[in-house]
Short mmCIF file of C-alpha atoms in Angstrom, two decimals:
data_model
loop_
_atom_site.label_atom_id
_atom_site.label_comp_id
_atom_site.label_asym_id
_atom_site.label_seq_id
_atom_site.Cartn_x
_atom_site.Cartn_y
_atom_site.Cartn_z
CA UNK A 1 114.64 103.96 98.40
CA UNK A 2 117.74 104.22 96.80
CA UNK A 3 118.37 101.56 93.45
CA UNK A 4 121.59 99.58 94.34
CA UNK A 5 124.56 100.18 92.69
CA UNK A 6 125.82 96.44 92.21
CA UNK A 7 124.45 93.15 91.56
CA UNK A 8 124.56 91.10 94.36
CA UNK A 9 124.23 87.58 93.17
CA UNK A 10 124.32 85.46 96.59
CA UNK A 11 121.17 87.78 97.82
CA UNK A 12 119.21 87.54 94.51
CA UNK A 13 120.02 83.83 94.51
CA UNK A 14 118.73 83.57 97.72
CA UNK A 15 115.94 84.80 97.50
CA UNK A 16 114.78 83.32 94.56
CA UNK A 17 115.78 79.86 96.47
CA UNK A 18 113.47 80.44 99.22
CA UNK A 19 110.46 80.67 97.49
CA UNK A 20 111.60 77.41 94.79
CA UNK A 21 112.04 75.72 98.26
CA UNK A 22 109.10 76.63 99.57
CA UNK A 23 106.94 74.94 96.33
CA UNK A 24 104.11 72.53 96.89
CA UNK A 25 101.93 70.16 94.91
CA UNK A 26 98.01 70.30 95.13
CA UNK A 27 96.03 67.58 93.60
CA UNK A 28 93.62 70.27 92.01
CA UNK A 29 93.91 71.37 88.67
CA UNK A 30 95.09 74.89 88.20
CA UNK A 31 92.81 77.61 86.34
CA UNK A 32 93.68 81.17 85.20
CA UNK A 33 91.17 84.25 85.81
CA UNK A 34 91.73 87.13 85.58
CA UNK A 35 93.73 89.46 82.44
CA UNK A 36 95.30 87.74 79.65
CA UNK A 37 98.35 89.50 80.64
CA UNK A 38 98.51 91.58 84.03
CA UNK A 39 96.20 91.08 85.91
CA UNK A 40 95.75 87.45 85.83
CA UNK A 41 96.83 84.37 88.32
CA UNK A 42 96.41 80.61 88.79
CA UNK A 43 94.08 79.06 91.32
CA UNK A 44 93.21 75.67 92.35
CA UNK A 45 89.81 75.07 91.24
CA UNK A 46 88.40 73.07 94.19
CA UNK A 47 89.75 76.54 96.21
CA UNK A 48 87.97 78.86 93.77
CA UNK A 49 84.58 76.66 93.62
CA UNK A 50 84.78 75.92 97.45
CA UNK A 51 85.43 79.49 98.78
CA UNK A 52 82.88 81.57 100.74
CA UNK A 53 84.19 84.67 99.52
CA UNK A 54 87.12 87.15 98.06
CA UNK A 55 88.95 89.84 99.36
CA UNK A 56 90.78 92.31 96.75
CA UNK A 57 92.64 95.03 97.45
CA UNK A 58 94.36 97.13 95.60
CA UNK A 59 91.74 97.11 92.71
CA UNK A 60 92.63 100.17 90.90
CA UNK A 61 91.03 100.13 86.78
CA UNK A 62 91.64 96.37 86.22
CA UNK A 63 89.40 94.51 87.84
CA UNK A 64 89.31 90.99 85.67
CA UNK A 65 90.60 88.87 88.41
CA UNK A 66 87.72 90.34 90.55
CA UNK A 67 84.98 89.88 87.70
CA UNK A 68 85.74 86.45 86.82
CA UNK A 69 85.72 85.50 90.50
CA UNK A 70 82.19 86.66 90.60
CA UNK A 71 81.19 85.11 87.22
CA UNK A 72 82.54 81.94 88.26
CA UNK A 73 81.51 81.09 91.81
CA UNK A 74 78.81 83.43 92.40
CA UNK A 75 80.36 84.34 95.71
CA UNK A 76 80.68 87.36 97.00
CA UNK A 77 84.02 89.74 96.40
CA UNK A 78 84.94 92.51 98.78
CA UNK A 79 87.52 95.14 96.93
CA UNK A 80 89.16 98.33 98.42
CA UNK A 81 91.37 100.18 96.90
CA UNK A 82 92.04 104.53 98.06
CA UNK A 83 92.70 105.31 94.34
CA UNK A 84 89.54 104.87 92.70
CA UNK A 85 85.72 105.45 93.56
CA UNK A 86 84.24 101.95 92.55
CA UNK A 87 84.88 99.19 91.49
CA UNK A 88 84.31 99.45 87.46
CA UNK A 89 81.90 96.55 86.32
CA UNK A 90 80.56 96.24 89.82
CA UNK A 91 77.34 97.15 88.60
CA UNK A 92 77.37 93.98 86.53
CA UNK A 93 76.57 92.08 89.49
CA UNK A 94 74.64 93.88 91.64
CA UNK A 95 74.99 92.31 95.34
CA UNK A 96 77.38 90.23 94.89
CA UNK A 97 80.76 93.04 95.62
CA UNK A 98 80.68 95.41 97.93
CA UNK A 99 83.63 98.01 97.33
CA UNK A 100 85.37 100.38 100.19
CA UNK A 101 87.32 103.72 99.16
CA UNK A 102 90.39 102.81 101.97
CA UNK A 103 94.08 101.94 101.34
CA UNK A 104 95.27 98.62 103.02
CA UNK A 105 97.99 99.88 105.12
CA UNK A 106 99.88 99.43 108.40
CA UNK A 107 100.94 103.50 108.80
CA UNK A 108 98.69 106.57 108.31
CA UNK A 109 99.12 108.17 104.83
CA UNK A 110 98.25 111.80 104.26
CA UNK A 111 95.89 111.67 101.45
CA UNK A 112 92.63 111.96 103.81
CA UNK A 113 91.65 108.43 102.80
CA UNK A 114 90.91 106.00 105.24
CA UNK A 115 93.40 103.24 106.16
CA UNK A 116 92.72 100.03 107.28
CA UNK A 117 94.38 96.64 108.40
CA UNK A 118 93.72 93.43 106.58
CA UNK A 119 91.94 92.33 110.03
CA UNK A 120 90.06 95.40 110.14
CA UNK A 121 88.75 95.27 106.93
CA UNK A 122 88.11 91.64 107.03
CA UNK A 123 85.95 92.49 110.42
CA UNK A 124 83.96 95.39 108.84
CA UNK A 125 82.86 93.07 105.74
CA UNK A 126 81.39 90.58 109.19
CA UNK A 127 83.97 87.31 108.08
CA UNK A 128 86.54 87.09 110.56
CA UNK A 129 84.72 83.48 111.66
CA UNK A 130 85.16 82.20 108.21
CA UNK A 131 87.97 80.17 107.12
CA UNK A 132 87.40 79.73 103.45
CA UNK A 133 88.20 82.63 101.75
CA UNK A 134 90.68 83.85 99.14
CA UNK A 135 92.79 86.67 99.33
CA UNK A 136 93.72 88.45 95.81
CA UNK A 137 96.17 91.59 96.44
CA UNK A 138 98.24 93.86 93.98
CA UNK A 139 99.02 96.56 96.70
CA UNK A 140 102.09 97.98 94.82
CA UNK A 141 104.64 97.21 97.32
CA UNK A 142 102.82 97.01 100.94
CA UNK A 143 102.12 93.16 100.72
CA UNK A 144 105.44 93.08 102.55
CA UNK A 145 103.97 95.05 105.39
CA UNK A 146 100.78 92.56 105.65
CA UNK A 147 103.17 89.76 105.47
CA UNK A 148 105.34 91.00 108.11
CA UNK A 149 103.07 92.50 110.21
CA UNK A 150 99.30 90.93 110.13
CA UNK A 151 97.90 88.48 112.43
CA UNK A 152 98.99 84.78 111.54
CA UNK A 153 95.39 84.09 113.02
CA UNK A 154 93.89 85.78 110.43
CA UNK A 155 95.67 84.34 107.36
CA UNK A 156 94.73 81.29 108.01
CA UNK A 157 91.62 82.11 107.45
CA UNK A 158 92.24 82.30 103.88
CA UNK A 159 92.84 79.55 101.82
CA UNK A 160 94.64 80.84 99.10
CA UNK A 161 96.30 83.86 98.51
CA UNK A 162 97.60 85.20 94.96
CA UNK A 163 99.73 88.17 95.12
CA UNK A 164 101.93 90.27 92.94
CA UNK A 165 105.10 90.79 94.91
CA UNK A 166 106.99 94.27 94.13
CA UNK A 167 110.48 95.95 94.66
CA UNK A 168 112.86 93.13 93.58
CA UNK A 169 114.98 94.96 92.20
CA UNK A 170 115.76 95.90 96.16
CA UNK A 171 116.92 92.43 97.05
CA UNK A 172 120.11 93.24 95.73
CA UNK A 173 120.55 95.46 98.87
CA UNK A 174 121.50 93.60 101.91
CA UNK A 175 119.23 95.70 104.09
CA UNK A 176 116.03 95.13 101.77
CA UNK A 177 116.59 91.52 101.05
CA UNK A 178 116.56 90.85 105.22
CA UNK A 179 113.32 92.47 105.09
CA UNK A 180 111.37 90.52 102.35
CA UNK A 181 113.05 87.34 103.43
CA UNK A 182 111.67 87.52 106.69
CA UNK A 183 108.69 88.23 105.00
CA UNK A 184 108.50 85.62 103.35
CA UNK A 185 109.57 83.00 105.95
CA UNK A 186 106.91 84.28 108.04
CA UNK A 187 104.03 83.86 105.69
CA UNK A 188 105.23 80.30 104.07
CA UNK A 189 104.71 79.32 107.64
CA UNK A 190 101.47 79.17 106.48
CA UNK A 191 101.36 79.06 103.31
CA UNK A 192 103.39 77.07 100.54
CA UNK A 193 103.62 78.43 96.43
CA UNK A 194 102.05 76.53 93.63
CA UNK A 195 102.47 78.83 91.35
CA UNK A 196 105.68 81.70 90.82
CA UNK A 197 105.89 83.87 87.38
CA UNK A 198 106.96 87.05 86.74
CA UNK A 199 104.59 89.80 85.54
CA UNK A 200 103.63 89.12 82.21
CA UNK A 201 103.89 92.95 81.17
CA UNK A 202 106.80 94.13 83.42
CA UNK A 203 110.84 94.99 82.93
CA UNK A 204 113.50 92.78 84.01
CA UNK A 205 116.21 94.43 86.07
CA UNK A 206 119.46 93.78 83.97
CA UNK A 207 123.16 93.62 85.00
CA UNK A 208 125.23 92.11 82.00
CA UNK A 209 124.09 88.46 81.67
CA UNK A 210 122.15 88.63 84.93
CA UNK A 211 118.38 89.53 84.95
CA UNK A 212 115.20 88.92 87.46
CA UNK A 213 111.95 90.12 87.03
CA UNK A 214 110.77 93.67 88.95
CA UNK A 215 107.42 91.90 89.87
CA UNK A 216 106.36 88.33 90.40
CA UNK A 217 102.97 86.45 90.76
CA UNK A 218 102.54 84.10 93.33
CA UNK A 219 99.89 81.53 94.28
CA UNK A 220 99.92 80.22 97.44
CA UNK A 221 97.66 77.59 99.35
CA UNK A 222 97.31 77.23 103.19
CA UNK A 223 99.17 74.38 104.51
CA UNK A 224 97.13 73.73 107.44
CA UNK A 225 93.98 72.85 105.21
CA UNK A 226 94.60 72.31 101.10
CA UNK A 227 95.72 68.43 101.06
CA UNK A 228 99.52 69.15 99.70
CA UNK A 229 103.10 67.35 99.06
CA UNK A 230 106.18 69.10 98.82
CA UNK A 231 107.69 69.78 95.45
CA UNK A 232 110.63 67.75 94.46
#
């Protein structure tokens, strides 16, 4: 994708409004897991002690989130990720994470390695009947393909989702910023954001005065189920 030339104020303004507006309040107190810097994300602790399970793709070599979620609740975690072999520290907790070599992805990629769809994947690991599970995802960019593209259905089966959204620089294009928009709209259908910071360890994209963060961290809760009020 081509980096846009000009700061476009009204779209990154936008944007940025859409998730503030889409805030909620959760009576739960927040905890952070995970990396002291990346890595790392606030979850309501009644959804982290209550859950029946992770999913965690996009694993890669830091794997703290996915640790500590182990540690913690003694539930089981379920990571993928196409760019590494295993999960490293898996073997600390033998049983408890079961790790597929796959990329989560809506289009075939070249590589040889094995793509699969959030449902999919959710169906191979035998929990598409449960509805208490937490999604963690750092996919490096294709979180806007799940959110525009994977079952509603299925999402609600997950109580809480933390993500790291990518590419804002491209929401200064018109073309880019309809894309994640939608995106967005369509997921906080479901889901509503207690939580929104940039990445603790990433660059800001700059024009003169202006700057917004490349990356951002979100925490969402599923409206349908986690007791909520909307944020003022």
């Amino acid at each position: 994708m081509q980096q846009p030339q000009v700061f476009r104020q009204d779209l990154v303004k936008s944007f940025y409004e859409l998730i503030y507006k889409n805030f909620v309040a959760v009576e739960s107190q927040l905890v952070r897991i995970g990396g002291v810097n990346d890595g790392g994300y606030l979850v309501p602790f009644n959804l982290l002690a209550g859950s029946e399970a992770c999913f965690s793709p996009g694993v890669s070599s830091m794997c703290d989130f996915d640790l500590d979620f182990v540690r913690i609740t003694g539930k089981p975690l379920f990571a993928l990720d196409g760019s590494v072999d295993t999960l490293k520290g898996g073997e600390l907790f033998p049983g408890q994470i079961r790790f597929d070599k796959a990329w989560l992805r809506y289009n075939e990629s070249n590589d040889g390695i094995e793509n699969l769809t959030l449902k999919e994947w959710v169906k191979r690991c035998g929990k598409l009947d449960s509805n208490n599970l937490i999604l963690q995802m750092d996919v490096e960019g294709f979180e806007w393909q799940i959110f525009l593209l994977e079952s509603l259905d299925l999402l609600r089966n997950f109580t809480c989702i933390v993500v790291e959204i990518h590419d804002l620089l491209f929401v200064n294009s018109p073309e880019h910023a309809q894309i994640m928009e939608s995106a967005l709209n369509r997921i906080f259908s479901v889901f509503g954001v207690v939580h929104a910071h940039p990445n603790n360890g990433i660059i800001y994209a700059r024009n003169g005065v202006n700057a917004y963060p490349m990356c951002m961290e979100l925490t969402l809760v599923n409206r349908f189920v986690v007791p909520h009020t909307l944020s003022p």
